[in-house]
Coordinates of C-alpha atoms and ligand atoms in Angstrom, one line a residue:
M250 CA -10.8 16.3 -8.4
S251 CA -10.5 19.0 -11.6
T252 CA -8.3 17.7 -14.6
I253 CA -5.8 20.2 -15.7
L254 CA -4.2 20.3 -19.1
V255 CA -1.2 21.8 -19.4
V256 CA 0.5 22.6 -23.0
E257 CA 4.3 23.8 -22.2
D258 CA 6.9 22.8 -24.8
E259 CA 9.9 23.9 -22.2
P260 CA 10.5 20.0 -20.5
K261 CA 11.7 21.5 -17.4
M262 CA 8.6 23.5 -17.0
R263 CA 6.3 21.2 -17.8
R264 CA 7.7 18.8 -15.0
V265 CA 7.6 21.6 -12.5
L266 CA 3.8 22.4 -13.3
E267 CA 2.9 18.8 -13.7
L268 CA 5.0 17.8 -9.8
N269 CA 3.4 21.3 -8.3
L270 CA -0.3 20.6 -9.8
A271 CA -0.7 16.9 -8.6
E272 CA 1.1 18.2 -5.3
E273 CA -2.6 20.2 -5.2
G274 CA -4.9 17.4 -6.1
Y275 CA -4.9 18.1 -9.7
T276 CA -4.7 15.8 -12.2
A277 CA -2.6 17.2 -14.8
L278 CA -2.2 16.3 -18.1
T279 CA 0.9 17.4 -19.6
V280 CA 1.6 17.8 -23.6
A281 CA 4.7 19.5 -25.3
D282 CA 2.5 20.8 -28.1
A283 CA -1.1 22.6 -28.9
E284 CA -2.3 20.2 -31.7
A285 CA -1.0 17.1 -29.4
G286 CA -3.3 19.6 -26.7
L287 CA -6.3 19.3 -29.2
N288 CA -6.3 15.7 -29.7
L289 CA -6.2 15.1 -26.0
L290 CA -9.9 17.1 -25.5
R291 CA -11.1 15.4 -27.7
R292 CA -10.5 12.3 -25.6
E293 CA -10.2 13.4 -21.6
K294 CA -13.1 16.0 -19.8
V295 CA -10.9 18.4 -18.9
D296 CA -12.0 21.2 -16.2
L297 CA -9.1 24.1 -17.4
V298 CA -6.1 24.4 -20.3
L299 CA -2.7 26.0 -18.8
T300 CA -0.9 26.8 -22.3
D301 CA 2.3 28.5 -23.1
I302 CA 1.8 31.3 -25.5
K303 CA 5.4 30.5 -27.2
L304 CA 5.1 27.3 -28.9
P305 CA 6.2 25.2 -31.8
G306 CA 3.9 24.5 -34.0
M307 CA 0.2 26.0 -33.6
D308 CA 1.1 29.2 -31.2
G309 CA -0.9 29.3 -28.0
L310 CA -3.3 31.6 -29.6
E311 CA -3.9 29.8 -32.3
F312 CA -4.6 26.8 -29.8
L313 CA -6.6 28.8 -27.5
Q314 CA -9.3 29.7 -30.4
A315 CA -9.1 26.7 -31.3
V316 CA -10.0 25.6 -27.7
K317 CA -13.5 28.0 -27.1
R318 CA -14.9 26.7 -30.6
T319 CA -14.5 22.9 -29.3
N320 CA -16.1 24.1 -25.9
A321 CA -16.4 27.7 -24.6
A322 CA -16.7 26.9 -21.5
I323 CA -13.6 26.0 -20.3
P324 CA -10.9 28.2 -18.6
V325 CA -7.9 28.6 -20.5
V326 CA -4.8 30.9 -18.9
V327 CA -2.2 31.3 -20.9
M328 CA 1.7 31.5 -19.7
T329 CA 4.1 34.8 -21.7
A330 CA 6.9 35.9 -21.1
Y331 CA 8.2 39.1 -19.1
G332 CA 7.8 42.0 -22.0
T333 CA 4.8 40.8 -23.5
V334 CA 2.2 41.5 -21.9
E335 CA 0.3 42.5 -25.5
T336 CA 0.4 39.0 -26.3
A337 CA -1.7 38.5 -23.0
V338 CA -3.8 41.1 -23.4
E339 CA -4.6 40.2 -26.7
A340 CA -5.0 35.9 -25.8
M341 CA -7.9 38.2 -23.2
K342 CA -9.6 39.2 -26.1
A343 CA -9.5 35.9 -27.4
G344 CA -11.3 34.2 -24.7
A345 CA -8.7 33.5 -22.6
S346 CA -9.7 33.8 -18.5
D347 CA -6.4 35.0 -16.9
Y348 CA -2.7 35.1 -17.7
V349 CA 0.4 35.0 -15.2
L350 CA 3.8 36.4 -16.6
K351 CA 7.0 34.1 -17.0
P352 CA 8.7 34.0 -14.5
F353 CA 5.7 33.5 -12.1
S354 CA 5.8 32.3 -8.7
L355 CA 4.1 29.0 -8.2
E356 CA 1.9 30.2 -5.7
E357 CA 0.6 32.4 -8.1
M358 CA -0.2 30.2 -10.2
K359 CA -2.1 28.3 -8.1
L360 CA -4.0 30.8 -7.2
I361 CA -5.0 31.7 -10.2
L362 CA -5.9 28.4 -11.2
R363 CA -8.1 27.9 -8.0
K364 CA -9.5 30.8 -8.8
E365 CA -10.8 29.5 -12.3
L366 CA -11.6 26.4 -11.4
E367 CA -14.0 28.0 -8.6
V368 CA -15.5 30.2 -11.1
R369 CA -16.5 27.3 -12.8
H370 CA -17.6 25.0 -10.8
L371 CA -20.1 27.8 -9.8
R372 CA -21.5 28.3 -13.1
E373 CA -21.9 24.4 -13.6
E374 CA -23.5 25.1 -10.5
N375 CA -26.0 27.3 -11.7
V376 CA -26.4 25.6 -14.9
S377 CA -27.9 22.7 -13.3
L378 CA -30.1 24.7 -10.4
R379 CA -31.8 26.1 -13.5
E380 CA -32.3 22.3 -14.9
A381 CA -33.5 21.7 -11.9
L382 CA -36.3 24.7 -11.8
G383 CA -37.8 22.6 -14.8
H384 CA -37.7 19.3 -13.0
R385 CA -38.7 18.3 -9.2
Y386 CA -36.3 15.9 -7.8
E387 CA -38.4 13.0 -6.9
F388 CA -37.0 10.0 -4.3
K389 CA -39.0 6.9 -3.1
N390 CA -39.8 8.0 0.9
I391 CA -37.8 11.6 1.1
V392 CA -39.9 14.5 1.1
A393 CA -38.2 17.6 -0.8
R394 CA -40.8 20.2 -1.3
S395 CA -38.7 22.9 -0.3
P396 CA -35.8 25.1 -2.6
K397 CA -32.9 23.8 -0.3
M398 CA -34.5 20.4 0.3
Q399 CA -34.3 20.1 -3.7
E400 CA -31.0 21.6 -4.0
V401 CA -29.3 19.1 -1.6
L402 CA -31.4 16.3 -3.9
G403 CA -30.2 17.7 -6.9
T404 CA -26.5 17.0 -6.0
V405 CA -27.4 14.2 -4.3
E406 CA -28.3 12.3 -7.3
R407 CA -25.4 14.3 -9.5
V408 CA -22.9 13.0 -7.0
A409 CA -24.1 9.6 -6.3
P410 CA -23.1 7.9 -9.5
S411 CA -19.5 8.8 -9.0
N412 CA -17.6 7.3 -6.2
S413 CA -16.4 10.8 -4.2
T414 CA -16.7 10.9 -0.3
V415 CA -19.8 12.3 0.8
L416 CA -19.6 14.4 4.1
L417 CA -23.4 14.8 5.0
G418 CA -23.7 18.1 7.7
G419 CA -26.6 19.0 9.7
E420 CA -28.6 19.1 13.2
S421 CA -29.8 15.8 14.6
G422 CA -33.0 14.7 12.7
V423 CA -32.8 16.7 10.4
G424 CA -32.5 13.7 7.7
K425 CA -28.6 12.5 7.1
D426 CA -29.5 8.9 7.8
L427 CA -31.9 8.9 4.6
I428 CA -29.9 10.7 1.9
A429 CA -26.6 8.5 2.9
R430 CA -29.3 5.6 2.8
A431 CA -30.8 7.5 -1.2
I432 CA -27.0 8.2 -2.2
H433 CA -26.3 4.1 -2.0
E434 CA -29.6 3.5 -4.1
H435 CA -29.0 5.6 -6.4
S436 CA -25.1 4.3 -7.3
R437 CA -23.7 2.1 -8.8
R438 CA -23.3 0.2 -5.9
G439 CA -27.4 0.1 -5.2
A440 CA -27.5 -3.9 -5.0
G441 CA -24.9 -4.3 -3.3
P442 CA -24.3 -3.6 0.9
F443 CA -25.1 -0.5 2.7
I444 CA -23.2 -1.0 6.3
K445 CA -24.0 1.4 8.8
I446 CA -21.4 2.2 11.7
N447 CA -21.9 4.2 14.4
C448 CA -18.8 5.8 15.9
T449 CA -20.6 7.3 18.3
A450 CA -22.5 4.4 20.0
I451 CA -19.3 2.0 20.3
P452 CA -16.3 2.2 22.8
E453 CA -13.7 3.3 21.5
N454 CA -11.6 -0.4 22.2
L455 CA -14.2 -2.2 20.3
L456 CA -14.9 0.7 17.4
E457 CA -11.5 -0.7 15.6
S458 CA -12.1 -4.0 15.6
E459 CA -15.7 -3.1 14.6
L460 CA -13.7 -1.1 11.5
F461 CA -11.5 -3.3 10.5
G462 CA -12.1 -6.5 12.1
Y463 CA -10.2 -9.0 13.9
E464 CA -8.0 -12.1 13.9
K465 CA -7.8 -15.2 16.4
G466 CA -5.9 -14.0 19.8
A467 CA -5.5 -10.0 18.7
F468 CA -6.9 -9.4 21.4
T469 CA -8.1 -11.7 25.2
G470 CA -11.5 -12.8 23.7
A471 CA -10.7 -12.9 20.4
V472 CA -11.7 -16.7 19.9
G473 CA -12.5 -16.4 16.3
S474 CA -11.6 -14.3 13.8
K475 CA -14.0 -11.8 12.6
P476 CA -14.3 -9.0 9.3
G477 CA -15.0 -6.0 9.8
K478 CA -17.2 -3.1 8.2
F479 CA -15.0 -1.9 5.9
E480 CA -14.9 -5.9 4.6
L481 CA -18.2 -6.1 4.9
A482 CA -19.1 -3.2 2.8
D483 CA -16.8 -4.6 -0.4
K484 CA -18.6 -3.3 -3.6
G485 CA -20.8 -1.3 -1.5
T486 CA -21.6 1.6 1.0
I487 CA -20.0 2.7 4.3
F488 CA -21.8 4.5 6.3
L489 CA -19.5 6.6 9.1
D490 CA -22.6 8.2 11.2
E491 CA -21.4 10.5 13.7
I492 CA -17.5 10.3 12.5
G493 CA -16.7 13.7 14.3
D494 CA -16.3 11.2 17.8
V495 CA -14.3 9.0 16.2
P496 CA -11.2 9.2 18.3
G497 CA -7.5 10.4 17.3
T498 CA -6.0 7.0 17.1
I499 CA -8.8 5.2 14.6
Q500 CA -9.0 9.0 12.7
V501 CA -5.2 8.0 11.6
K502 CA -6.3 4.4 10.0
L503 CA -9.2 5.5 8.5
L504 CA -7.0 8.0 6.7
R505 CA -5.2 5.4 5.0
V506 CA -8.5 3.4 4.4
L507 CA -9.1 6.9 2.4
Q508 CA -6.4 6.9 0.4
D509 CA -5.4 3.9 -0.5
R510 CA -8.4 1.6 0.1
E511 CA -6.5 -1.2 2.1
F512 CA -5.9 -2.1 6.1
E513 CA -5.1 -4.8 8.3
R514 CA -7.4 -7.0 10.2
L515 CA -6.4 -6.6 14.5
G516 CA -3.6 -8.4 15.0
G517 CA -3.7 -9.6 11.1
T518 CA -0.3 -9.4 9.2
K519 CA -2.2 -9.7 5.6
T520 CA -2.8 -6.2 3.6
L521 CA -6.7 -6.6 2.8
K522 CA -8.3 -3.9 -0.4
V523 CA -11.4 -3.0 -0.7
D524 CA -14.2 -1.1 -3.7
V525 CA -16.2 0.9 -1.2
R526 CA -17.6 4.5 -1.4
I527 CA -17.6 6.5 2.1
V528 CA -20.0 8.3 2.9
A529 CA -19.9 10.0 6.6
A530 CA -21.9 12.2 8.1
T531 CA -21.7 14.5 11.6
N532 CA -23.6 17.0 14.0
Q533 CA -21.2 18.5 14.8
D534 CA -19.1 21.2 13.5
L535 CA -15.7 20.0 12.9
R536 CA -14.8 23.0 11.3
A537 CA -14.8 23.9 15.0
A538 CA -13.4 20.2 15.6
L539 CA -10.3 21.4 12.9
E540 CA -9.3 23.9 15.5
E541 CA -9.4 22.5 18.4
G542 CA -7.4 20.2 17.5
T543 CA -9.7 17.4 18.0
F544 CA -10.2 15.8 14.4
R545 CA -7.4 15.7 11.9
E546 CA -6.9 18.3 9.5
D547 CA -5.9 15.7 6.2
L548 CA -8.7 13.2 7.1
Y549 CA -11.2 15.8 7.2
Y550 CA -10.2 17.3 3.5
R551 CA -10.7 13.8 2.3
L552 CA -13.8 13.4 3.3
N553 CA -15.0 17.3 2.5
V554 CA -14.8 15.9 -1.2
V555 CA -18.6 16.5 -1.1
P556 CA -20.2 17.8 1.4
I557 CA -23.7 18.3 1.3
N558 CA -25.3 20.2 4.1
I559 CA -29.0 19.6 5.1
P560 CA -31.0 22.4 6.7
P561 CA -32.8 21.9 10.0
L562 CA -36.2 22.0 9.7
R563 CA -37.2 25.6 11.2
E564 CA -35.7 27.1 7.9
R565 CA -37.6 24.9 5.2
K566 CA -40.9 25.4 6.7
E567 CA -42.8 24.4 3.4
D568 CA -41.5 20.9 4.0
I569 CA -44.0 20.7 7.1
P570 CA -47.4 20.4 5.6
Y571 CA -45.8 17.4 3.0
L572 CA -43.8 16.2 5.9
I573 CA -47.2 15.9 7.8
D574 CA -49.0 14.3 5.4
H575 CA -46.6 12.4 4.8
F576 CA -45.9 10.5 8.1
I577 CA -49.7 10.5 8.5
A578 CA -50.5 8.5 5.7
Q579 CA -47.1 6.2 6.9
F580 CA -48.5 5.6 10.5
A581 CA -52.6 5.5 9.4
R582 CA -51.3 2.7 8.0
V583 CA -48.9 0.5 10.1
S584 CA -51.8 1.7 13.0
G585 CA -54.8 0.4 10.8
K586 CA -56.3 3.8 11.6
P587 CA -58.1 5.2 9.1
I588 CA -57.3 8.7 9.6
T589 CA -56.7 11.2 6.7
G590 CA -55.6 14.3 7.3
I591 CA -55.3 16.9 10.0
T592 CA -56.9 19.9 10.8
P593 CA -56.0 24.2 9.9
A594 CA -55.7 25.2 13.7
A595 CA -53.6 21.4 14.5
Q596 CA -51.6 22.3 10.9
K597 CA -51.1 25.7 12.2
L598 CA -49.8 24.8 15.1
L599 CA -47.1 22.4 13.8
M600 CA -45.7 25.1 11.4
D601 CA -45.5 27.8 13.9
F602 CA -43.3 25.3 16.0
P603 CA -39.4 25.6 16.1
W604 CA -38.6 22.0 15.9
P605 CA -35.7 21.7 17.3
G606 CA -35.4 17.9 16.8
N607 CA -35.9 18.5 13.5
V608 CA -37.9 15.8 11.1
R609 CA -37.8 13.1 13.7
E610 CA -39.2 14.9 16.5
L611 CA -42.0 16.1 14.1
E612 CA -42.1 12.6 13.2
N613 CA -42.8 11.1 16.8
I614 CA -45.5 13.9 17.3
I615 CA -47.1 12.8 14.5
E616 CA -46.8 8.7 16.1
R617 CA -48.4 10.0 18.9
A618 CA -51.1 11.8 17.5
V619 CA -52.1 8.8 15.6
A620 CA -51.9 6.9 18.7
L621 CA -54.2 9.2 20.4
S622 CA -56.7 10.1 18.0
T623 CA -60.3 8.5 18.0
A624 CA -61.0 10.7 15.0
V625 CA -60.3 10.5 11.1
V626 CA -58.9 13.6 11.1
L627 CA -56.1 14.8 13.8
D628 CA -57.1 17.9 15.6
A629 CA -55.3 20.4 17.9
A630 CA -56.0 18.0 21.0
D631 CA -53.7 15.2 19.5
I632 CA -50.9 17.5 18.9
R633 CA -48.8 17.0 22.2
L634 CA -45.5 19.7 21.5
D635 CA -45.0 19.6 25.0
L636 CA -44.0 16.2 25.0
S637 CA -41.2 16.5 22.2
P638 CA -38.2 15.0 23.3
A639 CA -35.5 17.4 23.4
K640 CA -32.0 16.8 20.9
P641 CA -30.8 13.2 21.9
S642 CA -27.5 14.1 23.1
G643 CA -29.7 16.8 26.2
G644 CA -32.8 15.9 28.1
D645 CA -31.5 13.7 31.3
A646 CA -33.0 16.2 33.5
A647 CA -35.4 14.4 35.5
D648 CA -38.0 16.5 36.0
A649 CA -41.2 14.5 37.5
T650 CA -43.9 16.3 35.3
A651 CA -41.8 15.1 32.5
L652 CA -41.9 11.8 33.7
F653 CA -46.0 12.1 33.8
P654 CA -48.2 10.6 31.2
P655 CA -49.9 12.4 29.1
S656 CA -53.4 12.6 29.5
G657 CA -55.4 10.2 27.7
M658 CA -52.3 7.8 27.5
T659 CA -52.2 4.5 29.5
L660 CA -49.0 3.4 31.9
E661 CA -48.7 1.1 29.0
Q662 CA -48.8 3.1 26.4
F663 CA -46.1 5.4 28.0
E664 CA -44.1 2.9 28.7
D665 CA -43.7 1.8 24.9
E666 CA -43.2 4.6 24.0
I667 CA -40.8 5.4 26.3
I668 CA -38.5 2.4 25.0
K669 CA -39.2 3.6 21.4
E670 CA -37.2 6.9 22.3
A671 CA -34.8 4.9 24.3
L672 CA -34.0 2.7 20.5
R673 CA -34.3 6.3 18.9
R674 CA -31.7 7.7 20.9
A675 CA -29.3 4.5 20.3
N676 CA -29.8 4.9 17.2
G677 CA -31.4 1.3 17.1
N678 CA -28.4 0.0 18.5
K679 CA -30.3 -2.6 21.0
S680 CA -27.5 -3.0 23.3
Q681 CA -27.2 0.2 23.8
A682 CA -31.0 1.1 24.5
A683 CA -31.3 -1.8 27.2
R684 CA -28.8 0.1 28.9
L685 CA -30.2 3.2 28.8
L686 CA -33.2 1.5 29.9
G687 CA -31.6 -0.7 33.0
L688 CA -33.1 -3.7 31.0
S689 CA -31.1 -6.6 29.9
R690 CA -31.3 -6.6 26.0
N691 CA -33.0 -10.0 26.5
A692 CA -35.7 -8.0 28.4
L693 CA -35.7 -5.5 26.0
R694 CA -36.5 -8.0 23.5
Y695 CA -39.4 -9.1 24.9
R696 CA -41.2 -6.0 25.6
L697 CA -40.0 -5.3 21.4
S698 CA -42.1 -8.6 20.7
K699 CA -44.5 -7.6 22.6
M700 CA -44.7 -3.9 21.0
G701 CA -44.6 -5.3 18.1
V702 CA -41.6 -4.1 16.5
P703 CA -40.0 -7.2 14.6
D704 CA -36.5 -8.8 15.6
E705 CA -33.5 -7.7 13.3
E706 CA -29.9 -6.6 13.9
S707 CA -29.6 -3.1 12.8
Ligands
LIG1097 N1 -37.3 14.9 4.2 C1 -37.3 13.7 4.8 N2 -38.5 13.1 4.6 C2 -39.3 11.9 5.0 N3 -38.7 11.5 6.4 C3 -37.7 12.0 6.7 C4 -37.1 13.4 5.9 N4 -36.0 13.9 6.7 C5 -36.3 12.8 7.9 N5 -37.1 11.7 7.3 C6 -37.6 10.9 8.6 O1 -37.1 11.2 10.0 C7 -36.2 10.2 11.3 C8 -34.7 10.6 11.8 O2 -34.2 11.0 10.0 P1 -32.2 10.4 10.4 O3 -32.7 9.2 11.3 O4 -32.2 10.2 9.0 O5 -32.1 12.0 10.8 P2 -30.7 12.5 11.3 O6 -29.9 13.1 10.6 O7 -29.6 11.0 10.8 O8 -30.3 12.1 12.3 P3 -29.4 12.6 13.4 O9 -27.7 13.1 13.9 O10 -30.1 11.9 14.9 O11 -28.6 10.6 13.5 C9 -36.1 9.7 10.2 O12 -37.3 8.8 10.3 C10 -36.5 9.6 8.6 O13 -37.1 8.4 7.8
LIG1098 MG1 -28.4 9.7 11.7

């Protein structure tokens, strides 16, 4: 949200501008003369100055020069009466970004402000990109060597300390979860809770009570009361995964929480206030959903305050060798195998692959390769690209060859892989994974404990 300083001596005009700017989502600071304007600039962070030229005391032109002396980067837009175009020209020469002639239409004014703020924003971005060239962003457990991922991490570093809502976009498996956590950990809320909720994995009738909680008797079966995820995330971050799948009825309620940070439990009358940072993610094109009318526009704009798009792996192949090393080290450690690297032939295979399942798919391939390998270096023969799962949504085709354990794998190992895959598809949700496998939850937990997977709730 941008802050605009308005300097205008005419009270009515000041009021009109203040109201209209607020309506556009800007913070408008208004003063009646240049001196007050300069004072305010010393105290507040201002993104743009809008000033009348004809002012009592110091006039607009002098004011403009004074502003430029203190901070040359602030765009200044001047307002001047018809018939005084010469003054406008003079102002432009003195460093004004643009001018409007009074009386103006508010639409015209808004367009000019938006344009100037955008220009300023782009300039700031350039500066930080330049800074980034000399400084590589490093985050624990995140491989990001490509310029595209460096840009992503640069944005994360910049927005993490703020409370701004972040909307993460990107195909399945690109690392949205990972980035959401990084935002939390690098924020001032890092010591607070990080609560994730997967909006797809939960049936519509349960999603509402999961998010907002319920009171005893709110519905059949509500024998006690329970806090929702928003309450649990107080003083921390809530991660709304797969936000594109939230049904319309719940979208309205989310909008309210986003605006006012308040809600009621289901069946409750008390309004609860929470202090949460919201990070949402989607692998869908939400703009398309807007057009189809399945996603509310007002909610979209509330969520899309800071958009971060994580590019697919095929668009940042420079990361692949580093990801390979990262995953080999990780799986060698957990499996206790002394695997230290990969042959050039195997690496080429991985570099040439289009990775429809992105980093998750690469991670799976390396995990399997490490499991199968008997040498200290992974070879092309250890890499089984054909085995790779498609994106989680696709792939329910029951192809007999796909059902057969790949050579070198025992039936038991193969079953373990299927169980892990079910967990991945269920995003770690054990009840859902059990359902996918046709197992009871307890049967799945038993299998997982045999595989050595720790039994913790996610
Ligand atoms: N840059 C990276 N460095 C290291 N590991 C990564 C990176 N990106 C992703 N991963 C790993 O890949 C896997 C998939 O990442 P993640 O779960 O964050 O993807 P996602 O975008 O949330 O996927 P989905 O849309 O399916 O939820 C995770 O195990 C994650 O740790
Ligand atoms: Mg995810």
